[in-house]
Short mmCIF file of C-alpha atoms in Angstrom, two decimals:
data_model
loop_
_atom_site.label_atom_id
_atom_site.label_comp_id
_atom_site.label_asym_id
_atom_site.label_seq_id
_atom_site.Cartn_x
_atom_site.Cartn_y
_atom_site.Cartn_z
CA MET Y 27 -13.92 8.14 -8.98
CA ARG Y 28 -14.96 8.66 -12.63
CA ILE Y 29 -12.89 6.91 -14.94
CA LEU Y 30 -12.11 6.83 -19.09
CA LEU Y 31 -10.87 3.04 -19.84
CA THR Y 32 -8.77 2.08 -22.86
CA ASN Y 33 -6.18 0.00 -24.24
CA ASP Y 34 -4.67 -0.85 -27.65
CA ASP Y 35 -5.26 -4.50 -27.42
CA GLY Y 36 -8.72 -3.44 -28.55
CA ILE Y 37 -12.07 -3.07 -26.47
CA GLN Y 38 -12.86 -7.39 -26.58
CA ALA Y 39 -9.26 -8.10 -25.31
CA VAL Y 40 -9.10 -9.76 -21.69
CA GLY Y 41 -6.93 -6.95 -20.12
CA LEU Y 42 -9.42 -4.52 -20.65
CA ARG Y 43 -12.46 -6.76 -19.47
CA ALA Y 44 -10.67 -7.81 -16.31
CA MET Y 45 -9.94 -4.03 -15.56
CA HIS Y 46 -13.61 -3.51 -15.91
CA ARG Y 47 -14.93 -5.92 -13.60
CA ALA Y 48 -12.16 -4.83 -11.08
CA LEU Y 49 -12.80 -0.83 -11.42
CA VAL Y 50 -16.79 -1.24 -11.36
CA ALA Y 51 -16.49 -4.14 -8.26
CA SER Y 52 -14.44 -1.01 -6.33
CA GLY Y 53 -17.49 1.38 -6.93
CA HIS Y 54 -15.77 3.65 -9.64
CA ASP Y 55 -17.93 4.68 -12.83
CA VAL Y 56 -16.24 3.78 -15.38
CA GLN Y 57 -16.81 4.48 -19.06
CA VAL Y 58 -14.95 2.58 -21.46
CA VAL Y 59 -13.43 4.01 -25.39
CA ALA Y 60 -11.19 1.67 -26.41
CA PRO Y 61 -10.34 0.81 -30.23
CA ILE Y 62 -12.37 -2.16 -32.11
CA THR Y 63 -9.18 -3.77 -33.18
CA GLU Y 64 -5.73 -4.32 -32.03
CA GLN Y 65 -3.50 -1.46 -32.06
CA SER Y 66 -0.47 -2.38 -30.20
CA ALA Y 67 2.88 -0.39 -30.73
CA VAL Y 68 1.33 2.30 -33.29
CA GLY Y 69 2.93 4.51 -30.66
CA HIS Y 70 0.96 8.02 -30.35
CA ALA Y 71 -0.11 8.07 -33.71
CA ILE Y 72 -3.59 9.85 -34.48
CA THR Y 73 -6.02 9.70 -37.23
CA LEU Y 74 -5.91 12.73 -39.86
CA SER Y 75 -7.10 11.47 -43.20
CA ALA Y 76 -9.98 8.80 -42.42
CA PRO Y 77 -13.19 9.30 -40.33
CA LEU Y 78 -13.49 7.83 -36.90
CA ARG Y 79 -16.47 5.73 -36.70
CA VAL Y 80 -17.82 4.75 -33.09
CA LYS Y 81 -19.82 1.21 -32.70
CA GLU Y 82 -21.27 0.30 -29.02
CA PHE Y 83 -20.52 -2.57 -27.50
CA ARG Y 84 -23.08 -3.55 -25.08
CA GLU Y 85 -23.27 -6.88 -23.34
CA GLU Y 86 -24.25 -8.45 -19.88
CA GLY Y 87 -22.47 -6.66 -17.30
CA PHE Y 88 -20.10 -4.41 -19.92
CA TYR Y 89 -21.02 -1.54 -21.89
CA GLY Y 90 -17.96 0.39 -24.22
CA LEU Y 91 -17.66 2.37 -27.02
CA GLY Y 92 -15.38 1.05 -29.38
CA VAL Y 93 -13.56 3.43 -31.83
CA SER Y 94 -12.24 2.75 -35.33
CA GLY Y 95 -8.72 4.58 -34.98
CA THR Y 96 -5.74 4.45 -32.10
CA PRO Y 97 -5.69 4.50 -28.67
CA ALA Y 98 -4.43 8.49 -28.70
CA ASP Y 99 -7.69 8.65 -30.89
CA CYS Y 100 -9.87 7.30 -28.37
CA VAL Y 101 -8.26 9.19 -25.72
CA LYS Y 102 -9.15 12.56 -27.54
CA LEU Y 103 -12.36 11.56 -29.07
CA ALA Y 104 -13.44 10.36 -25.45
CA ILE Y 105 -12.63 13.20 -23.63
CA SER Y 106 -13.41 16.04 -25.92
CA THR Y 107 -16.68 14.53 -27.32
CA LEU Y 108 -18.27 11.22 -25.86
CA VAL Y 109 -17.85 11.11 -22.61
CA SER Y 110 -19.55 13.58 -20.29
CA PRO Y 111 -18.68 14.31 -17.50
CA ALA Y 112 -15.11 14.48 -17.96
CA PRO Y 113 -13.59 11.62 -16.12
CA GLU Y 114 -11.38 12.09 -12.99
CA LEU Y 115 -8.59 9.35 -14.24
CA VAL Y 116 -7.70 7.87 -17.28
CA VAL Y 117 -7.04 4.05 -16.98
CA SER Y 118 -4.99 2.13 -20.32
CA GLY Y 119 -4.70 -1.34 -20.30
CA ILE Y 120 -4.37 -4.02 -19.08
CA ASN Y 121 -1.99 -4.53 -21.68
CA ALA Y 122 -0.67 -7.95 -23.14
CA GLY Y 123 3.20 -7.75 -23.04
CA ALA Y 124 5.18 -5.84 -20.69
CA ASN Y 125 5.50 -1.64 -21.21
CA VAL Y 126 8.94 -1.14 -19.93
CA GLY Y 127 12.29 0.97 -21.33
CA VAL Y 128 12.02 1.74 -25.01
CA ASP Y 129 8.97 -0.03 -25.40
CA ILE Y 130 6.93 3.24 -23.89
CA MET Y 131 8.15 5.04 -26.88
CA TYR Y 132 6.51 2.27 -28.97
CA SER Y 133 3.25 1.53 -27.18
CA GLY Y 134 -0.28 2.40 -27.54
CA THR Y 135 -1.30 1.32 -24.72
CA VAL Y 136 1.46 4.55 -22.44
CA SER Y 137 0.56 6.19 -25.43
CA ALA Y 138 -3.10 6.72 -24.62
CA ALA Y 139 -2.05 7.06 -20.99
CA THR Y 140 0.24 9.68 -22.52
CA GLU Y 141 -2.73 11.47 -24.14
CA GLY Y 142 -4.73 11.67 -21.51
CA ALA Y 143 -2.04 13.30 -19.58
CA LEU Y 144 -1.56 16.00 -22.01
CA MET Y 145 -5.10 16.73 -21.69
CA GLY Y 146 -4.64 17.22 -18.14
CA TYR Y 147 -5.70 14.30 -16.48
CA PRO Y 148 -4.30 11.77 -14.24
CA ALA Y 149 -3.32 8.85 -16.20
CA LEU Y 150 -2.50 5.23 -15.44
CA ALA Y 151 -1.07 2.61 -17.98
CA VAL Y 152 -0.76 -0.78 -16.67
CA SER Y 153 0.79 -3.83 -18.29
CA MET Y 154 1.49 -7.63 -17.83
CA ASP Y 155 4.24 -9.37 -18.89
CA ASP Y 156 3.00 -11.82 -21.01
CA HIS Y 157 1.87 -11.31 -24.44
CA ASN Y 158 -0.58 -13.93 -24.32
CA PRO Y 159 -2.49 -13.76 -20.65
CA VAL Y 160 -5.81 -15.60 -20.41
CA GLU Y 161 -6.69 -14.65 -16.97
CA LEU Y 162 -5.81 -11.03 -15.66
CA SER Y 163 -8.31 -11.09 -12.67
CA GLY Y 164 -6.03 -10.60 -9.92
CA GLN Y 165 -3.81 -8.42 -11.61
CA ALA Y 166 -6.74 -6.13 -12.46
CA ALA Y 167 -8.16 -6.04 -8.71
CA TYR Y 168 -4.44 -5.34 -7.61
CA ALA Y 169 -4.19 -2.42 -9.72
CA ALA Y 170 -7.96 -1.18 -8.57
CA ALA Y 171 -6.94 -1.46 -4.96
CA LEU Y 172 -4.16 0.07 -5.60
CA LEU Y 173 -5.21 3.45 -6.77
CA PRO Y 174 -6.55 5.31 -3.47
CA ARG Y 175 -3.13 4.94 -2.38
CA LEU Y 176 -1.59 6.76 -5.57
CA PRO Y 177 -0.91 10.57 -4.73
CA LEU Y 178 -3.13 11.65 -7.83
CA ALA Y 179 -3.54 15.50 -7.08
CA ALA Y 180 -0.31 15.82 -5.95
CA LEU Y 181 1.42 14.41 -9.19
CA PRO Y 182 3.06 17.10 -11.59
CA LYS Y 183 1.25 17.81 -15.10
CA LYS Y 184 1.58 15.56 -17.72
CA CYS Y 185 2.89 12.64 -15.76
CA VAL Y 186 1.63 8.99 -16.56
CA LEU Y 187 2.16 6.13 -13.83
CA ASN Y 188 3.10 3.30 -16.06
CA LEU Y 189 2.40 -0.16 -13.57
CA ASN Y 190 3.91 -3.30 -14.45
CA PHE Y 191 2.96 -7.08 -13.69
CA PRO Y 192 5.70 -9.90 -13.94
CA ASN Y 193 4.93 -12.93 -16.13
CA ARG Y 194 3.73 -15.15 -12.56
CA PRO Y 195 0.21 -15.49 -11.30
CA ILE Y 196 -0.24 -12.26 -8.66
CA THR Y 197 -0.24 -14.39 -5.57
CA GLU Y 198 3.72 -15.64 -6.68
CA ALA Y 199 4.71 -11.54 -7.24
CA GLY Y 200 6.81 -9.74 -5.34
CA GLU Y 201 6.37 -6.60 -3.71
CA LEU Y 202 5.61 -3.15 -5.43
CA ARG Y 203 9.06 -1.07 -6.35
CA VAL Y 204 8.92 1.90 -7.65
CA CYS Y 205 11.54 2.88 -9.71
CA ALA Y 206 13.06 4.38 -13.28
CA HIS Y 207 12.47 2.71 -16.80
CA THR Y 208 15.40 0.85 -18.47
CA ARG Y 209 17.24 2.98 -20.69
CA VAL Y 210 18.81 0.09 -23.13
CA ALA Y 211 17.10 -0.29 -26.57
CA TYR Y 212 16.59 -3.49 -28.19
CA THR Y 213 18.98 -4.97 -30.61
CA ASP Y 214 16.58 -5.55 -33.69
CA TRP Y 215 17.53 -7.89 -36.87
CA TYR Y 216 14.79 -9.02 -39.65
CA GLU Y 217 14.59 -12.49 -40.79
CA GLU Y 218 14.04 -13.16 -44.77
CA ARG Y 219 11.41 -15.60 -45.10
CA LEU Y 220 8.86 -17.08 -47.91
CA ASP Y 221 5.32 -16.98 -47.70
CA PRO Y 222 2.91 -20.17 -49.21
CA ARG Y 223 3.28 -18.78 -52.51
CA GLY Y 224 6.98 -18.37 -52.62
CA ARG Y 225 7.12 -14.54 -52.07
CA LYS Y 226 9.84 -13.16 -50.10
CA TYR Y 227 9.05 -11.13 -46.76
CA TYR Y 228 10.55 -9.91 -43.83
CA TRP Y 229 9.99 -10.62 -39.62
CA MET Y 230 10.97 -8.25 -37.45
CA CYS Y 231 13.29 -9.66 -34.56
CA GLY Y 232 14.84 -8.22 -31.05
CA GLU Y 233 16.02 -8.70 -27.85
CA LEU Y 234 17.74 -6.55 -24.83
CA LYS Y 235 20.43 -8.04 -24.00
CA PRO Y 236 20.72 -9.13 -20.24
CA GLU Y 237 24.25 -8.23 -19.34
CA SER Y 238 22.62 -4.44 -20.74
CA ILE Y 239 19.90 -4.03 -18.56
CA SER Y 240 20.55 -1.79 -15.42
CA GLN Y 241 19.90 -3.20 -11.77
CA GLY Y 242 16.93 -1.55 -9.85
CA ARG Y 243 15.20 -0.58 -12.92
CA ASP Y 244 11.78 -1.39 -14.60
CA ARG Y 245 12.84 -4.56 -16.65
CA ARG Y 246 15.38 -5.80 -14.17
CA LEU Y 247 12.83 -6.00 -11.50
CA LEU Y 248 10.06 -7.40 -13.60
CA SER Y 249 12.26 -10.37 -14.77
CA GLU Y 250 12.98 -10.79 -10.86
CA GLY Y 251 9.24 -10.86 -10.44
CA PHE Y 252 8.56 -7.84 -8.58
CA ILE Y 253 5.39 -5.50 -9.81
CA THR Y 254 6.93 -2.28 -11.00
CA LEU Y 255 5.62 1.47 -10.58
CA THR Y 256 7.70 3.89 -13.12
CA PRO Y 257 6.27 7.89 -13.20
CA LEU Y 258 6.79 9.24 -16.36
CA ARG Y 259 6.80 12.87 -18.06
CA PHE Y 260 7.48 13.72 -21.61
CA ASP Y 261 9.45 16.37 -21.55
CA PHE Y 262 11.64 16.00 -24.28
CA THR Y 263 13.79 19.11 -23.82
CA ASP Y 264 17.52 17.69 -23.26
CA HIS Y 265 18.23 20.61 -20.62
CA GLU Y 266 21.96 19.75 -20.30
CA THR Y 267 22.73 20.09 -23.85
CA LEU Y 268 20.53 23.02 -23.82
CA ALA Y 269 22.99 24.77 -21.16
CA LEU Y 270 25.85 23.54 -23.32
CA LEU Y 271 24.50 24.95 -26.41
CA GLU Y 272 23.60 28.25 -24.74
CA SER Y 273 27.08 28.47 -23.33
CA LYS Y 274 29.06 27.70 -26.77
CA ILE Y 275 27.06 29.64 -29.26
CA LEU Y 276 25.09 32.15 -27.89
#
């Protein structure tokens, strides 16, 4: 397949390079368009008030285009302008850090895949439950081998497949589980700290309360060592409340 590969950790990130090697080894035509710098947790932001600049990254066995923008910028610019012919699949990752539950709202990785889906292409987001991975070749090879098994042509429009790997070697990971995403939100707080010059600043902290995480959903299964795959569709309409409002006010 013709694959557009992107991420939010930057074009030189371990996960993107591992994914590139695995996809190329599987015989795919891979075109890389990814942020020049890390863009974690920028969500679906796009650049409106600054120019986007593109830089070539040409190394032995690797060629890609770095963009001075967000992950969503990369996909929009790639498909509309930089990549020809158009891709058959958009792959985003492998991200450093899981993207489960409410993380999918903040994630630049998922947002890049979502932009591909919104533009009419099948899309896969791939993440690892480790914020400092050093070796992801096993996870990348697994993801590449999974592609032929995915019913990409049968997916509904604007659907994103969200694949997450547990924080353990791929040889020790559990089986693949297709599951729903965790609905619980983080409990957040801000620590007040002082910088080396004695000036006050705030550092965000947060956690998911273990007792609030539902059984059988992505965060729980990932913590139990399983690989998770969740289909996401970004239809924000609350259809139950829509019916309620129609019955009450119309």
